[in-house]
mmCIF file of C-alpha atoms in Angstrom:
data_model
loop_
_atom_site.group_PDB
_atom_site.id
_atom_site.type_symbol
_atom_site.label_atom_id
_atom_site.label_comp_id
_atom_site.label_asym_id
_atom_site.label_seq_id
_atom_site.Cartn_x
_atom_site.Cartn_y
_atom_site.Cartn_z
ATOM 1 C CA MET A 1 0.067 0.014 0.184
ATOM 2 C CA GLU A 2 1.167 3.264 -1.152
ATOM 3 C CA LEU A 3 0.113 5.440 1.805
ATOM 4 C CA GLN A 4 1.002 8.467 0.887
ATOM 5 C CA SER A 5 0.225 8.366 -2.857
ATOM 6 C CA LEU A 6 -3.637 7.592 -1.047
ATOM 7 C CA LYS A 7 -3.350 10.704 1.526
ATOM 8 C CA TYR A 8 -2.513 13.188 -1.538
ATOM 9 C CA ILE A 9 -4.903 12.008 -4.024
ATOM 10 C CA ALA A 10 -7.735 11.446 -0.876
ATOM 11 C CA LYS A 11 -6.644 15.178 -0.017
ATOM 12 C CA GLN A 12 -7.107 16.362 -3.926
ATOM 13 C CA LEU A 13 -10.764 15.307 -3.768
ATOM 14 C CA MET A 14 -11.067 17.527 -1.140
ATOM 15 C CA ALA A 15 -9.172 20.510 -1.799
ATOM 16 C CA GLY A 16 -11.020 23.838 -1.437
ATOM 17 C CA ASN A 17 -14.560 24.146 -1.707
ATOM 18 C CA LYS A 18 -14.821 22.176 -4.708
ATOM 19 C CA GLY A 19 -16.967 18.443 -4.830
ATOM 20 C CA LEU A 20 -17.208 15.556 -5.972
ATOM 21 C CA LEU A 21 -19.722 14.591 -9.428
ATOM 22 C CA ALA A 22 -21.169 11.398 -9.305
ATOM 23 C CA MET A 23 -21.764 10.846 -12.674
ATOM 24 C CA ASP A 24 -21.427 6.852 -12.141
ATOM 25 C CA GLU A 25 -25.574 6.155 -13.015
ATOM 26 C CA SER A 26 -25.978 2.150 -14.166
ATOM 27 C CA THR A 27 -27.219 2.279 -17.688
ATOM 28 C CA ASN A 28 -30.833 1.434 -15.701
ATOM 29 C CA THR A 29 -30.515 3.735 -13.348
ATOM 30 C CA CYS A 30 -29.710 6.023 -16.733
ATOM 31 C CA ASN A 31 -32.339 5.180 -18.797
ATOM 32 C CA LYS A 32 -34.998 5.393 -16.241
ATOM 33 C CA ARG A 33 -34.223 8.877 -15.851
ATOM 34 C CA PHE A 34 -34.235 9.331 -20.112
ATOM 35 C CA LYS A 35 -37.591 7.350 -20.024
ATOM 36 C CA ALA A 36 -38.655 9.708 -17.760
ATOM 37 C CA LEU A 37 -38.102 12.871 -20.036
ATOM 38 C CA ASN A 38 -38.504 10.749 -23.129
ATOM 39 C CA ILE A 39 -34.783 10.615 -23.758
ATOM 40 C CA PRO A 40 -34.165 7.568 -26.091
ATOM 41 C CA GLN A 41 -32.527 4.903 -23.782
ATOM 42 C CA THR A 42 -30.006 4.249 -26.044
ATOM 43 C CA GLU A 43 -25.758 3.345 -25.127
ATOM 44 C CA GLU A 44 -25.324 6.385 -28.123
ATOM 45 C CA TYR A 45 -27.254 9.200 -26.171
ATOM 46 C CA ARG A 46 -25.455 8.233 -22.767
ATOM 47 C CA ARG A 47 -22.590 8.633 -24.222
ATOM 48 C CA LYS A 48 -23.764 12.029 -26.014
ATOM 49 C CA TYR A 49 -25.369 12.976 -22.749
ATOM 50 C CA ARG A 50 -22.252 12.434 -20.282
ATOM 51 C CA ASP A 51 -20.247 14.359 -23.102
ATOM 52 C CA LEU A 52 -21.962 17.444 -22.009
ATOM 53 C CA ILE A 53 -21.139 16.888 -18.640
ATOM 54 C CA VAL A 54 -17.392 16.644 -18.864
ATOM 55 C CA ASN A 55 -17.251 19.567 -21.652
ATOM 56 C CA THR A 56 -18.736 21.425 -19.288
ATOM 57 C CA PRO A 57 -16.802 24.554 -19.017
ATOM 58 C CA LYS A 58 -15.488 25.701 -15.624
ATOM 59 C CA LEU A 59 -16.723 22.814 -14.160
ATOM 60 C CA GLU A 60 -13.009 22.280 -12.838
ATOM 61 C CA GLU A 61 -13.448 25.311 -10.663
ATOM 62 C CA ALA A 62 -16.359 23.326 -8.235
ATOM 63 C CA ILE A 63 -14.864 19.286 -9.185
ATOM 64 C CA SER A 64 -12.463 17.759 -8.333
ATOM 65 C CA GLY A 65 -13.268 14.286 -8.601
ATOM 66 C CA ALA A 66 -16.095 12.492 -10.597
ATOM 67 C CA ILE A 67 -17.302 8.767 -10.156
ATOM 68 C CA LEU A 68 -17.658 7.402 -13.486
ATOM 69 C CA PHE A 69 -19.222 3.537 -14.590
ATOM 70 C CA ASP A 70 -17.561 0.733 -15.956
ATOM 71 C CA GLU A 71 -19.563 1.920 -20.328
ATOM 72 C CA THR A 72 -18.710 5.602 -19.663
ATOM 73 C CA ILE A 73 -15.012 5.504 -18.702
ATOM 74 C CA ARG A 74 -14.632 3.276 -22.201
ATOM 75 C CA GLN A 75 -16.787 6.020 -24.086
ATOM 76 C CA SER A 76 -14.811 8.222 -25.766
ATOM 77 C CA THR A 77 -16.480 11.824 -27.605
ATOM 78 C CA SER A 78 -17.651 11.958 -31.272
ATOM 79 C CA ASP A 79 -14.186 12.528 -32.519
ATOM 80 C CA GLY A 80 -12.650 9.728 -29.917
ATOM 81 C CA LYS A 81 -11.459 12.083 -26.846
ATOM 82 C CA LEU A 82 -11.963 9.621 -23.801
ATOM 83 C CA PHE A 83 -14.002 11.159 -21.616
ATOM 84 C CA VAL A 84 -11.314 10.122 -19.078
ATOM 85 C CA GLU A 85 -8.682 11.989 -21.146
ATOM 86 C CA ILE A 86 -11.168 15.198 -20.804
ATOM 87 C CA LEU A 87 -11.132 15.215 -17.765
ATOM 88 C CA LYS A 88 -7.733 14.680 -16.115
ATOM 89 C CA GLU A 89 -6.806 17.623 -18.413
ATOM 90 C CA LYS A 90 -9.177 19.881 -16.623
ATOM 91 C CA GLY A 91 -6.992 18.931 -12.818
ATOM 92 C CA ILE A 92 -10.793 16.254 -12.177
ATOM 93 C CA ILE A 93 -10.115 13.448 -10.382
ATOM 94 C CA PRO A 94 -11.068 10.484 -12.922
ATOM 95 C CA GLY A 95 -12.826 8.055 -10.139
ATOM 96 C CA ILE A 96 -14.723 4.834 -10.355
ATOM 97 C CA LYS A 97 -18.141 2.968 -9.224
ATOM 98 C CA VAL A 98 -16.808 -1.143 -9.093
ATOM 99 C CA ASP A 99 -19.841 -2.110 -6.366
ATOM 100 C CA GLU A 100 -22.481 -4.610 -8.409
ATOM 101 C CA SER A 101 -25.126 -3.777 -7.292
ATOM 102 C CA ALA A 102 -27.245 -4.837 -4.519
ATOM 103 C CA ARG A 103 -29.847 -7.007 -4.789
ATOM 104 C CA ASP A 104 -32.221 -8.898 -1.640
ATOM 105 C CA MET A 105 -30.145 -10.486 1.083
ATOM 106 C CA ASP A 106 -30.697 -13.985 1.904
ATOM 107 C CA GLY A 107 -32.870 -14.361 4.888
ATOM 108 C CA PHE A 108 -33.154 -10.990 6.323
ATOM 109 C CA PRO A 109 -36.995 -9.815 4.402
ATOM 110 C CA GLY A 110 -36.555 -6.093 3.177
ATOM 111 C CA GLU A 111 -33.054 -5.698 3.478
ATOM 112 C CA LYS A 112 -31.067 -5.265 0.163
ATOM 113 C CA ILE A 113 -26.378 -6.739 -0.116
ATOM 114 C CA THR A 114 -24.705 -5.492 -2.521
ATOM 115 C CA GLU A 115 -22.479 -7.706 -4.402
ATOM 116 C CA GLY A 116 -18.878 -7.047 -6.475
ATOM 117 C CA LEU A 117 -16.734 -8.294 -4.593
ATOM 118 C CA ASP A 118 -15.454 -10.962 -6.944
ATOM 119 C CA GLY A 119 -13.263 -10.385 -9.645
ATOM 120 C CA LEU A 120 -12.212 -6.776 -7.506
ATOM 121 C CA GLN A 121 -8.396 -6.958 -7.806
ATOM 122 C CA GLU A 122 -8.753 -7.339 -11.245
ATOM 123 C CA ARG A 123 -11.298 -4.433 -12.181
ATOM 124 C CA LEU A 124 -9.745 -2.146 -10.376
ATOM 125 C CA ALA A 125 -6.090 -3.245 -11.967
ATOM 126 C CA GLU A 126 -7.840 -2.546 -15.683
ATOM 127 C CA TYR A 127 -9.307 0.401 -13.836
ATOM 128 C CA TYR A 128 -5.848 2.382 -12.386
ATOM 129 C CA LYS A 129 -4.491 1.767 -15.867
ATOM 130 C CA MET A 130 -7.119 3.239 -17.258
ATOM 131 C CA GLY A 131 -6.569 6.457 -15.056
ATOM 132 C CA ALA A 132 -8.819 5.776 -11.896
ATOM 133 C CA ARG A 133 -7.612 6.855 -8.473
ATOM 134 C CA PHE A 134 -10.359 6.599 -6.049
ATOM 135 C CA ALA A 135 -13.405 4.248 -6.118
ATOM 136 C CA LYS A 136 -16.502 3.805 -4.618
ATOM 137 C CA TRP A 137 -19.014 0.768 -3.528
ATOM 138 C CA ARG A 138 -22.492 2.156 -1.997
ATOM 139 C CA ALA A 139 -24.272 -0.217 1.003
ATOM 140 C CA VAL A 140 -28.367 0.112 1.238
ATOM 141 C CA ILE A 141 -29.890 0.183 4.428
ATOM 142 C CA THR A 142 -33.345 0.309 4.419
ATOM 143 C CA ILE A 143 -35.344 2.091 7.626
ATOM 144 C CA GLY A 144 -38.695 -0.743 7.953
ATOM 145 C CA GLU A 145 -41.040 -1.383 10.547
ATOM 146 C CA ASN A 146 -38.678 -5.028 11.004
ATOM 147 C CA THR A 147 -35.469 -2.853 9.511
ATOM 148 C CA PRO A 148 -32.834 -1.919 9.467
ATOM 149 C CA THR A 149 -31.544 -5.634 11.581
ATOM 150 C CA SER A 150 -28.034 -5.867 13.200
ATOM 151 C CA GLY A 151 -27.573 -8.860 11.017
ATOM 152 C CA SER A 152 -27.763 -6.415 7.514
ATOM 153 C CA ILE A 153 -25.653 -3.735 8.723
ATOM 154 C CA LYS A 154 -22.604 -5.987 9.786
ATOM 155 C CA ALA A 155 -22.869 -8.301 6.766
ATOM 156 C CA ASN A 156 -22.594 -4.615 4.612
ATOM 157 C CA ALA A 157 -19.804 -3.381 6.832
ATOM 158 C CA PHE A 158 -17.957 -5.755 6.126
ATOM 159 C CA LEU A 159 -18.305 -5.750 2.422
ATOM 160 C CA LEU A 160 -17.929 -1.717 2.828
ATOM 161 C CA ALA A 161 -14.182 -2.978 4.297
ATOM 162 C CA ARG A 162 -12.911 -6.216 2.225
ATOM 163 C CA TYR A 163 -14.188 -3.563 -0.565
ATOM 164 C CA ALA A 164 -11.949 -0.258 0.297
ATOM 165 C CA ILE A 165 -9.045 -2.738 1.519
ATOM 166 C CA ILE A 166 -8.627 -4.422 -1.655
ATOM 167 C CA CYS A 167 -9.136 -0.800 -3.469
ATOM 168 C CA GLN A 168 -6.097 0.713 -0.602
ATOM 169 C CA GLU A 169 -3.809 -1.843 -1.736
ATOM 170 C CA ALA A 170 -4.580 -1.651 -5.313
ATOM 171 C CA GLY A 171 -3.231 2.295 -4.976
ATOM 172 C CA ILE A 172 -6.882 3.182 -5.413
ATOM 173 C CA VAL A 173 -8.875 5.555 -2.496
ATOM 174 C CA PRO A 174 -12.344 3.902 -1.350
ATOM 175 C CA ILE A 175 -15.269 6.151 -0.644
ATOM 176 C CA VAL A 176 -16.871 4.226 1.120
ATOM 177 C CA GLU A 177 -20.652 4.659 1.133
ATOM 178 C CA PRO A 178 -23.094 3.313 3.360
ATOM 179 C CA GLU A 179 -26.680 4.858 2.744
ATOM 180 C CA VAL A 180 -29.288 4.868 5.205
ATOM 181 C CA LEU A 181 -32.476 5.625 2.905
ATOM 182 C CA MET A 182 -35.127 8.091 3.007
ATOM 183 C CA ASP A 183 -37.732 6.453 1.785
ATOM 184 C CA GLY A 184 -40.509 6.114 4.641
ATOM 185 C CA ASP A 185 -42.060 7.650 6.717
ATOM 186 C CA HIS A 186 -39.623 8.121 9.034
ATOM 187 C CA SER A 187 -38.219 10.963 11.958
ATOM 188 C CA LEU A 188 -35.544 12.299 11.461
ATOM 189 C CA GLN A 189 -34.433 10.640 15.225
ATOM 190 C CA THR A 190 -35.214 7.430 13.881
ATOM 191 C CA CYS A 191 -32.708 8.198 10.811
ATOM 192 C CA ALA A 192 -30.000 9.244 13.721
ATOM 193 C CA GLU A 193 -30.259 6.057 15.732
ATOM 194 C CA VAL A 194 -29.646 3.839 12.899
ATOM 195 C CA THR A 195 -27.699 6.344 10.921
ATOM 196 C CA ASN A 196 -25.302 5.931 14.555
ATOM 197 C CA GLU A 197 -25.107 2.492 14.380
ATOM 198 C CA VAL A 198 -24.053 2.495 10.993
ATOM 199 C CA LEU A 199 -21.527 4.111 11.461
ATOM 200 C CA HIS A 200 -20.215 2.345 14.422
ATOM 201 C CA THR A 201 -20.200 -1.054 12.403
ATOM 202 C CA VAL A 202 -18.416 0.452 9.234
ATOM 203 C CA PHE A 203 -15.504 1.870 10.921
ATOM 204 C CA ASN A 204 -15.455 -1.099 13.518
ATOM 205 C CA GLN A 205 -15.142 -3.622 10.291
ATOM 206 C CA LEU A 206 -12.914 -0.692 8.734
ATOM 207 C CA TYR A 207 -10.664 -1.373 11.586
ATOM 208 C CA GLN A 208 -10.415 -5.026 11.518
ATOM 209 C CA GLN A 209 -10.096 -5.424 7.873
ATOM 210 C CA ARG A 210 -7.061 -2.679 8.334
ATOM 211 C CA VAL A 211 -8.279 0.277 5.879
ATOM 212 C CA ASN A 212 -6.514 3.208 6.520
ATOM 213 C CA PHE A 213 -8.253 6.054 7.540
ATOM 214 C CA GLU A 214 -5.947 8.514 6.414
ATOM 215 C CA GLY A 215 -6.590 6.890 2.759
ATOM 216 C CA MET A 216 -10.047 6.787 2.500
ATOM 217 C CA ILE A 217 -13.648 8.988 2.073
ATOM 218 C CA LEU A 218 -17.130 8.480 3.796
ATOM 219 C CA LYS A 219 -20.223 9.096 1.452
ATOM 220 C CA PRO A 220 -23.022 8.818 4.023
ATOM 221 C CA ASN A 221 -26.657 10.235 4.298
ATOM 222 C CA MET A 222 -27.311 13.449 5.805
ATOM 223 C CA ILE A 223 -29.572 12.882 8.843
ATOM 224 C CA VAL A 224 -33.384 13.781 7.466
ATOM 225 C CA PRO A 225 -36.891 12.052 8.391
ATOM 226 C CA GLY A 226 -38.102 10.708 5.805
ATOM 227 C CA ILE A 227 -39.346 11.701 2.716
ATOM 228 C CA LYS A 228 -43.070 11.002 3.997
ATOM 229 C CA ALA A 229 -42.659 11.740 7.128
ATOM 230 C CA ALA A 230 -45.413 14.562 8.101
ATOM 231 C CA GLN A 231 -42.348 16.772 10.301
ATOM 232 C CA GLN A 232 -39.520 18.546 7.560
ATOM 233 C CA ASP A 233 -37.014 19.598 9.859
ATOM 234 C CA SER A 234 -35.019 22.702 8.907
ATOM 235 C CA ALA A 235 -31.313 22.989 7.620
ATOM 236 C CA ASP A 236 -30.303 23.577 11.257
ATOM 237 C CA VAL A 237 -31.997 20.834 12.651
ATOM 238 C CA VAL A 238 -30.318 18.433 10.038
ATOM 239 C CA ALA A 239 -27.143 19.989 10.402
ATOM 240 C CA ASP A 240 -27.257 19.769 14.465
ATOM 241 C CA ALA A 241 -28.022 16.016 14.057
ATOM 242 C CA THR A 242 -25.966 14.649 11.350
ATOM 243 C CA ILE A 243 -22.737 16.307 12.523
ATOM 244 C CA ASN A 244 -22.736 15.460 16.256
ATOM 245 C CA CYS A 245 -23.653 12.667 15.411
ATOM 246 C CA PHE A 246 -20.001 12.262 12.886
ATOM 247 C CA LEU A 247 -18.668 13.122 15.772
ATOM 248 C CA ARG A 248 -19.464 10.438 17.541
ATOM 249 C CA CYS A 249 -19.285 8.130 15.082
ATOM 250 C CA VAL A 250 -16.167 9.089 12.171
ATOM 251 C CA PRO A 251 -12.286 9.251 13.360
ATOM 252 C CA ALA A 252 -10.434 12.456 12.731
ATOM 253 C CA ALA A 253 -8.180 11.278 10.784
ATOM 254 C CA VAL A 254 -10.660 10.592 8.065
ATOM 255 C CA PRO A 255 -10.118 13.115 5.837
ATOM 256 C CA GLY A 256 -12.478 13.816 4.066
ATOM 257 C CA ILE A 257 -16.657 13.451 3.737
ATOM 258 C CA ALA A 258 -18.285 13.441 0.770
ATOM 259 C CA PHE A 259 -22.529 13.868 1.453
ATOM 260 C CA LEU A 260 -24.752 11.737 -0.712
ATOM 261 C CA SER A 261 -27.931 13.911 -1.832
ATOM 262 C CA GLY A 262 -30.237 10.590 -1.509
ATOM 263 C CA GLY A 263 -32.961 12.006 -3.033
ATOM 264 C CA GLN A 264 -33.292 15.708 -1.713
ATOM 265 C CA SER A 265 -33.334 18.283 -4.323
ATOM 266 C CA PRO A 266 -31.047 20.239 -6.080
ATOM 267 C CA GLU A 267 -32.215 23.070 -3.430
ATOM 268 C CA LEU A 268 -32.419 21.929 -0.164
ATOM 269 C CA ALA A 269 -29.562 19.668 -0.028
ATOM 270 C CA SER A 270 -27.365 23.066 -0.528
ATOM 271 C CA GLU A 271 -29.401 24.897 1.899
ATOM 272 C CA ARG A 272 -28.325 21.338 4.568
ATOM 273 C CA LEU A 273 -24.703 21.138 3.173
ATOM 274 C CA ASN A 274 -24.227 25.272 4.073
ATOM 275 C CA ALA A 275 -26.498 25.155 7.708
ATOM 276 C CA MET A 276 -23.029 22.457 8.935
ATOM 277 C CA HIS A 277 -20.564 24.778 7.732
ATOM 278 C CA VAL A 278 -22.306 27.935 9.155
ATOM 279 C CA ARG A 279 -23.182 26.075 12.297
ATOM 280 C CA PHE A 280 -19.854 23.603 12.582
ATOM 281 C CA ARG A 281 -16.596 25.140 10.830
ATOM 282 C CA ASP A 282 -14.404 24.787 13.940
ATOM 283 C CA LYS A 283 -15.478 22.141 15.131
ATOM 284 C CA MET A 284 -15.224 19.950 12.268
ATOM 285 C CA PRO A 285 -12.191 17.916 12.269
ATOM 286 C CA TRP A 286 -12.458 16.671 8.362
ATOM 287 C CA ALA A 287 -12.732 18.494 5.309
ATOM 288 C CA LEU A 288 -17.062 18.516 4.532
ATOM 289 C CA THR A 289 -18.090 18.262 1.103
ATOM 290 C CA PHE A 290 -20.572 16.891 -1.664
ATOM 291 C CA SER A 291 -20.860 14.503 -3.599
ATOM 292 C CA TYR A 292 -24.036 14.785 -5.691
ATOM 293 C CA SER A 293 -25.696 13.061 -8.660
ATOM 294 C CA ARG A 294 -29.133 14.042 -9.091
ATOM 295 C CA ALA A 295 -28.615 17.246 -7.066
ATOM 296 C CA VAL A 296 -26.103 19.041 -9.342
ATOM 297 C CA GLN A 297 -27.399 17.166 -12.748
ATOM 298 C CA GLN A 298 -30.531 16.862 -12.985
ATOM 299 C CA PRO A 299 -31.240 20.701 -13.736
ATOM 300 C CA ALA A 300 -28.864 20.064 -16.316
ATOM 301 C CA LEU A 301 -30.770 17.034 -18.050
ATOM 302 C CA GLU A 302 -34.096 18.136 -17.871
ATOM 303 C CA LYS A 303 -32.261 21.280 -19.603
ATOM 304 C CA TRP A 304 -31.353 19.367 -22.684
ATOM 305 C CA GLY A 305 -34.022 16.948 -23.289
ATOM 306 C CA GLY A 306 -31.634 14.673 -25.357
ATOM 307 C CA LYS A 307 -32.120 17.540 -28.241
ATOM 308 C CA ASP A 308 -28.729 18.937 -29.354
ATOM 309 C CA GLU A 309 -29.377 22.621 -29.433
ATOM 310 C CA ASN A 310 -30.354 23.101 -25.972
ATOM 311 C CA ILE A 311 -26.967 22.046 -24.664
ATOM 312 C CA GLU A 312 -24.944 24.495 -24.178
ATOM 313 C CA GLU A 313 -27.819 25.931 -21.755
ATOM 314 C CA ALA A 314 -27.933 22.615 -20.356
ATOM 315 C CA GLN A 315 -24.025 23.181 -19.247
ATOM 316 C CA LYS A 316 -24.714 26.084 -17.757
ATOM 317 C CA LEU A 317 -27.257 24.697 -15.987
ATOM 318 C CA LEU A 318 -24.944 22.068 -14.234
ATOM 319 C CA TYR A 319 -22.047 24.532 -13.912
ATOM 320 C CA GLU A 320 -24.693 26.409 -11.523
ATOM 321 C CA ARG A 321 -25.675 23.845 -9.295
ATOM 322 C CA ALA A 322 -22.102 22.462 -9.100
ATOM 323 C CA TYR A 323 -20.951 25.883 -8.382
ATOM 324 C CA ILE A 324 -23.527 26.709 -5.453
ATOM 325 C CA ASN A 325 -23.010 23.699 -3.388
ATOM 326 C CA THR A 326 -19.055 25.328 -3.649
ATOM 327 C CA VAL A 327 -20.845 28.365 -2.070
ATOM 328 C CA ALA A 328 -22.707 25.930 0.758
ATOM 329 C CA ARG A 329 -19.357 24.596 1.419
ATOM 330 C CA ASP A 330 -17.974 27.885 2.139
ATOM 331 C CA GLY A 331 -20.867 28.841 3.995
ATOM 332 C CA LYS A 332 -22.348 31.713 1.869
ATOM 333 C CA TYR A 333 -25.224 30.169 0.583
ATOM 334 C CA THR A 334 -28.431 31.661 0.438
ATOM 335 C CA PRO A 335 -32.112 31.203 -1.348
ATOM 336 C CA GLU A 336 -31.076 34.887 -2.593
ATOM 337 C CA LEU A 337 -28.460 32.555 -4.668
ATOM 338 C CA GLU A 338 -30.877 30.360 -6.582
ATOM 339 C CA LYS A 339 -31.929 33.452 -8.736
ATOM 340 C CA HIS A 340 -28.498 34.547 -9.560
ATOM 341 C CA PRO A 341 -26.008 31.820 -9.068
ATOM 342 C CA VAL A 342 -23.274 33.462 -11.259
ATOM 343 C CA ALA A 343 -22.424 36.740 -12.100
#
């Protein structure tokens, strides 16, 4: 393990007020989003959309790393230039999603387990040669009447830890993503209790599997009420619950935390990130940033709609959304920024 290299990459990913762009949607997920907007669900249209993203002007001013999907890391512009090369020229570090998605967990009704350890060393070696310097693995934790169980939490935490140490041995920084889903009508307090247990379990497994905390990044959920909950707490309440939990659960040696958006609206994701920096800036031992997918991309995707004539306007929206989150990371976001994001 080249620890100094891992630490350097992790530091670069967390640098300044930049964030990570999660453009690692699976083919199925990407096609679902295209279908909802009447965009043809073909490889060529997926390539066109990713071309739009990586060639967005000034993207590197707001984004330090981009998480790619297997299809994406192999794709090129219409004139044959690899997306990875474009990202590298912009100073954006390429990353790669390496899990093979969550499936129903045998013996645990209503819960999921993530697959993908088989052949991971070989895949990571190939991705490293292609330019990837960090990776991502997502575990899914569902809050329900009888879930999550300790069995599913421990199983997912073990797999996250094995993935992480395999990445580090391959010279790749692991992004560890244990996502407590916001689906349902549970309270913020319930989300806090579950997230607390999940993070304690994950870091215990990471320690036992000899993962170096200084060479990894955590990608967690914010502590929020379920999307169907009657009470939707304020950004300040979400900030307090989230950071107080992390201060108890996340070792100070971890260089950075990059939030997933998890289905939050773009505005809410920015407002809540901002509140955390306003209220806890001097109390956090780790860098805190964003690693959003829909909360950055959705406005641009809707504007593009699969039409070449809309590319420029879509790229402008993509950059604006990413820029707004850099302002939120600086603790200077206001709702007024939504009307006039970039001078």
